[in-house]
PDB file of C-alpha atoms and ligand atoms in Angstrom:
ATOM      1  CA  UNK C  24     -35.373 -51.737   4.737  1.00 51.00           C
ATOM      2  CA  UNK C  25     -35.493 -55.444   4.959  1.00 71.00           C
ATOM      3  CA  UNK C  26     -35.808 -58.662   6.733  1.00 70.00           C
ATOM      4  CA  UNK C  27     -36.293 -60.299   8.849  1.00 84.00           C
ATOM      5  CA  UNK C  28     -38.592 -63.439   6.939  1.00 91.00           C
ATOM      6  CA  UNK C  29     -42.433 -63.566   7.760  1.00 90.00           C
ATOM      7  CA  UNK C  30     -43.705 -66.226   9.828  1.00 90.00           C
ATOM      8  CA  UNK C  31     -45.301 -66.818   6.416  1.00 91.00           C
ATOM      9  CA  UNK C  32     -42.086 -66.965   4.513  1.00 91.00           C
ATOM     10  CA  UNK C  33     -40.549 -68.967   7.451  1.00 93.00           C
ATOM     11  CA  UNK C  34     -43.089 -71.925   6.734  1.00 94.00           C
ATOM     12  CA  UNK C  35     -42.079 -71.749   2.963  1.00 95.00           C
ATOM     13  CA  UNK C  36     -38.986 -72.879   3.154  1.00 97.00           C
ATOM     14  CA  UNK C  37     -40.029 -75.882   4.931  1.00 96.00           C
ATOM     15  CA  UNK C  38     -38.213 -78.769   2.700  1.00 97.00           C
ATOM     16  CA  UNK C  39     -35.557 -76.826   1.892  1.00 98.00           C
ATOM     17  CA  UNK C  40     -32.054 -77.433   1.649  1.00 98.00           C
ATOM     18  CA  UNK C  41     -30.470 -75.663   5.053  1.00 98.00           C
ATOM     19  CA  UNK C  42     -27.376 -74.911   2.749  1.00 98.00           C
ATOM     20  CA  UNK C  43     -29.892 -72.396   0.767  1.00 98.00           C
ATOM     21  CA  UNK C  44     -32.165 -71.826   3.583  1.00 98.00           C
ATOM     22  CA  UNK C  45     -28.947 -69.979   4.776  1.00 98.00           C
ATOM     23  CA  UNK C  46     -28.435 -68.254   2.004  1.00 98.00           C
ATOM     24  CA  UNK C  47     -31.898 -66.802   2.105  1.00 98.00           C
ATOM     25  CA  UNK C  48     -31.618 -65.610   5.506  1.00 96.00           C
ATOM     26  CA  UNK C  49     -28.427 -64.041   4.924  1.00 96.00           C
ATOM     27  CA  UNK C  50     -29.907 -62.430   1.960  1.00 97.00           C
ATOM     28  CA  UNK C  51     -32.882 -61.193   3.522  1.00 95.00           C
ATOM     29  CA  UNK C  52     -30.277 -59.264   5.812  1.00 94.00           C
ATOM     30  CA  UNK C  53     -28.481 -57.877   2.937  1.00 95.00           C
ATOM     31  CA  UNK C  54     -31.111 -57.006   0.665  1.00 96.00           C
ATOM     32  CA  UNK C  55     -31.930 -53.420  -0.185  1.00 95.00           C
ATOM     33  CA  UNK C  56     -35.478 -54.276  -1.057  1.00 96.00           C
ATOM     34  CA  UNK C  57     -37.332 -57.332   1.062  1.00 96.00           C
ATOM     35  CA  UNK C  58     -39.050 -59.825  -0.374  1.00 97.00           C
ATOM     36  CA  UNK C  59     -40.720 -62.748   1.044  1.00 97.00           C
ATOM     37  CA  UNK C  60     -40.609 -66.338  -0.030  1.00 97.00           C
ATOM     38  CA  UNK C  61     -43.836 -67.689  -2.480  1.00 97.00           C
ATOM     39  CA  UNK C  62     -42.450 -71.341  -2.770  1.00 96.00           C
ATOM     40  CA  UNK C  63     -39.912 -73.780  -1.903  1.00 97.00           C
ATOM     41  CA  UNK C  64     -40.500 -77.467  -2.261  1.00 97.00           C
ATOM     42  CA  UNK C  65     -42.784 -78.410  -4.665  1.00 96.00           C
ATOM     43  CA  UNK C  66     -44.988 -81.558  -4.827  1.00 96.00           C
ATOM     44  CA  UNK C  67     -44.932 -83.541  -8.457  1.00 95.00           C
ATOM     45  CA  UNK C  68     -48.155 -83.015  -8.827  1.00 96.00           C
ATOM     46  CA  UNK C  69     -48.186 -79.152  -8.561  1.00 95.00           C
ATOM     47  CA  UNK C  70     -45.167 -79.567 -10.867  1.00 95.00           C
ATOM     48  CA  UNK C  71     -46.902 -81.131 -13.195  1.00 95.00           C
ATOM     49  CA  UNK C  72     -49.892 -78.842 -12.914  1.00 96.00           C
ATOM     50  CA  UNK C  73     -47.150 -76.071 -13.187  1.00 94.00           C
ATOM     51  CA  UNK C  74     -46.398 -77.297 -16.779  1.00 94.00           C
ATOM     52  CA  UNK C  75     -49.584 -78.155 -18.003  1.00 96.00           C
ATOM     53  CA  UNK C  76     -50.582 -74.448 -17.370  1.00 96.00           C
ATOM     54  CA  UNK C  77     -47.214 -73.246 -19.182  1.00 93.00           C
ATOM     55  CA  UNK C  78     -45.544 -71.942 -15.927  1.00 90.00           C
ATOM     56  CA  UNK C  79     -42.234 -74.045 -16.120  1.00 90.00           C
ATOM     57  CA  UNK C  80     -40.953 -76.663 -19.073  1.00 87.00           C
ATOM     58  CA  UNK C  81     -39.402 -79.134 -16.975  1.00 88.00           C
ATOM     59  CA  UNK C  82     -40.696 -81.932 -14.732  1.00 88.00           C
ATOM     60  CA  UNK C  83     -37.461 -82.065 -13.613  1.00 88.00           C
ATOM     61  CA  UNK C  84     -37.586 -78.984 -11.412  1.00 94.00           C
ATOM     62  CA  UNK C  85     -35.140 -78.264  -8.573  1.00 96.00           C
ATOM     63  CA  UNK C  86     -38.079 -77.111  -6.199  1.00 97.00           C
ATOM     64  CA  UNK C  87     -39.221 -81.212  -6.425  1.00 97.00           C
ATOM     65  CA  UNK C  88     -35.763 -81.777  -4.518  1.00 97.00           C
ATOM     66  CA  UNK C  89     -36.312 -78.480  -2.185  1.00 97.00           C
ATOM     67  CA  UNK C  90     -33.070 -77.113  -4.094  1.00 98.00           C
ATOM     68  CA  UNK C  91     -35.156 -74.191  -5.004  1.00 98.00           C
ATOM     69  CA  UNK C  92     -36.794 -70.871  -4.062  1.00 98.00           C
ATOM     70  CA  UNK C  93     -38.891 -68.224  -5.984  1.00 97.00           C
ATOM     71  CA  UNK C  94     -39.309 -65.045  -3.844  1.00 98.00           C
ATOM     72  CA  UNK C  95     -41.672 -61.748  -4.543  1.00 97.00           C
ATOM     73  CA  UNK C  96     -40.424 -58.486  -4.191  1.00 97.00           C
ATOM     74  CA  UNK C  97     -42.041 -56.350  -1.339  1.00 96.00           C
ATOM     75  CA  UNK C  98     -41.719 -52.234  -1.611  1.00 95.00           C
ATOM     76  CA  UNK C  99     -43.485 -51.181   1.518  1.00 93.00           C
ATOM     77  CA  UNK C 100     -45.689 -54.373   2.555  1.00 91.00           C
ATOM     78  CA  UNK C 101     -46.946 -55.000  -1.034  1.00 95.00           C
ATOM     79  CA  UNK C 102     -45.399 -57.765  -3.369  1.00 97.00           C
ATOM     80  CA  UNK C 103     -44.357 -55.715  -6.431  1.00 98.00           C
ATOM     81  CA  UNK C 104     -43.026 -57.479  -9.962  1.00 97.00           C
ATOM     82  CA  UNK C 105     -41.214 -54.736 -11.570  1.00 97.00           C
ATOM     83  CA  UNK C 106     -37.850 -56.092 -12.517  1.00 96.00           C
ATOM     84  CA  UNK C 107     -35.166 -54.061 -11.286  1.00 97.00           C
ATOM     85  CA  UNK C 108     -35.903 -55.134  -8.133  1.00 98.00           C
ATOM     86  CA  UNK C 109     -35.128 -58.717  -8.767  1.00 98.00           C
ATOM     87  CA  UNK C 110     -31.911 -57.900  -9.768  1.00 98.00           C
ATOM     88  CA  UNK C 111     -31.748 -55.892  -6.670  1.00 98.00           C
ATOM     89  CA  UNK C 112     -32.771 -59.221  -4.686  1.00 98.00           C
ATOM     90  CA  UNK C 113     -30.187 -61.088  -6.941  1.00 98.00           C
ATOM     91  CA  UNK C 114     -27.332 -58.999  -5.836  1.00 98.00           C
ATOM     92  CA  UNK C 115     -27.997 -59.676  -2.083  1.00 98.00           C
ATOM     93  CA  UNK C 116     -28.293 -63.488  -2.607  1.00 98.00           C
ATOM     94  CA  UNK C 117     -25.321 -63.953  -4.741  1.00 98.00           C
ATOM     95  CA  UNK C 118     -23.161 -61.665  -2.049  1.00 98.00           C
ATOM     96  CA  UNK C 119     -25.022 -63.910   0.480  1.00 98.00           C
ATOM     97  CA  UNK C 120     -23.792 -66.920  -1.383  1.00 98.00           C
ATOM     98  CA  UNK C 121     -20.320 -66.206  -1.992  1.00 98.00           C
ATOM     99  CA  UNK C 122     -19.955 -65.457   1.570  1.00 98.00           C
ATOM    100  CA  UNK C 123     -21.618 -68.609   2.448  1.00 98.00           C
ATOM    101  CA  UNK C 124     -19.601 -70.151  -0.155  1.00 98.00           C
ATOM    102  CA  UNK C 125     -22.978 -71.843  -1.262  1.00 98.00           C
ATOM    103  CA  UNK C 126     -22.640 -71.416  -4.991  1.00 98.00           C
ATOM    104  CA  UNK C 127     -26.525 -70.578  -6.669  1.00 98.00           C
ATOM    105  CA  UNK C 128     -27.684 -69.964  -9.802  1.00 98.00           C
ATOM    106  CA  UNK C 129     -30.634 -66.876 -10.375  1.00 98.00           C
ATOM    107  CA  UNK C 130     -33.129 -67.459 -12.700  1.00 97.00           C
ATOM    108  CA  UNK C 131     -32.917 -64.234 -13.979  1.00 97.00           C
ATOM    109  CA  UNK C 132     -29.401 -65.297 -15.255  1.00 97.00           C
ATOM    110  CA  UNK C 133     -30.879 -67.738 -17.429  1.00 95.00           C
ATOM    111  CA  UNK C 134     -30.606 -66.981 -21.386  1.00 92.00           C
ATOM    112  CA  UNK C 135     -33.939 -68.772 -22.277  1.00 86.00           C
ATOM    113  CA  UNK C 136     -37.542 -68.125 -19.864  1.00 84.00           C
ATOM    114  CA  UNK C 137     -35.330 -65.609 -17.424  1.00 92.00           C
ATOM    115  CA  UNK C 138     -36.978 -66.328 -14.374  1.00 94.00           C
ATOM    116  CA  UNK C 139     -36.434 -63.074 -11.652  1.00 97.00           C
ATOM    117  CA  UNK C 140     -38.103 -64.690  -8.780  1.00 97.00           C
ATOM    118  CA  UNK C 141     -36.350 -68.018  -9.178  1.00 97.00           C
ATOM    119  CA  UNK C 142     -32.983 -68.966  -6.640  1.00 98.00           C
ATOM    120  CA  UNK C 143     -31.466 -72.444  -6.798  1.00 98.00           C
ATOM    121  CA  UNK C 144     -28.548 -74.100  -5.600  1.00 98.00           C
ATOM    122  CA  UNK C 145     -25.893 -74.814  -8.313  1.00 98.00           C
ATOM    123  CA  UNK C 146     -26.494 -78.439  -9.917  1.00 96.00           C
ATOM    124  CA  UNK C 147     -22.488 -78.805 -10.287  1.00 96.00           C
ATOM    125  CA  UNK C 148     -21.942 -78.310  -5.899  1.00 97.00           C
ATOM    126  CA  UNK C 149     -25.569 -79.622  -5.338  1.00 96.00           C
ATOM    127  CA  UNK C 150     -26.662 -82.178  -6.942  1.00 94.00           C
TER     128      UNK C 150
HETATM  129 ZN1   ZN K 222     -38.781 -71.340  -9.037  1.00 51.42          ZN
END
């Protein structure tokens, strides 16, 4: 059972593109395991903080431009990290996105630093 977004989660995606705010509400919806929403846009500074502790490789992040998302799996209240259910997660948002027809890229997609919690729009429709 899932959805709808905390109050918490709501002010999260504060700086966000609408296109993927939309995306995240229709995924929420969808999803057959809720999550909430740990980050959206993202100041330089915590980007660069970010880096310097090893957590991301580029200054050049999408969450600087609110194009980006990282969510945490919740399995009855509690935020969980186990990795089937991002790909749980990823299967609601990239239904939620064709239907949209907001093209996104997962993280967890990516063939270097997979990143599970990670959502962004696509650079080629969004840039
Ligand atoms: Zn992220």
């Amino acid at each position: 059972m899932s959805g709808p977004l905390s109050v918490r989660s709501r002010a999260r995606l504060k700086g966000v593109h609408p296109a993927l705010v939309a995306v995240v509400e229709a995924a929420v919806a969808r999803s057959p395991v809720d999550f909430m929403i740990t980050e959206g846009l993202r100041s330089p500074e915590r980007q660069a903080a970010l880096v310097q502790a090893g957590a991301s490789r580029t200054l050049r992040s999408r969450h600087l431009s609110g194009h980006a998302v990282d969510v945490a799996a919740l399995v009855d209240g509690q935020v969980r990290w186990d990795w089937p259910l991002y790909g749980r997660i990823a299967s609601a948002f990239k239904a939620a996105a064709v239907e949209l027809k907001t093209p996104i890229v997962w993280g967890g997609d990516w063939k270097s630093l997979r990143d599970g919690p990670h959502f962004e729009l696509d650079r080629r429709s969004f840039p």
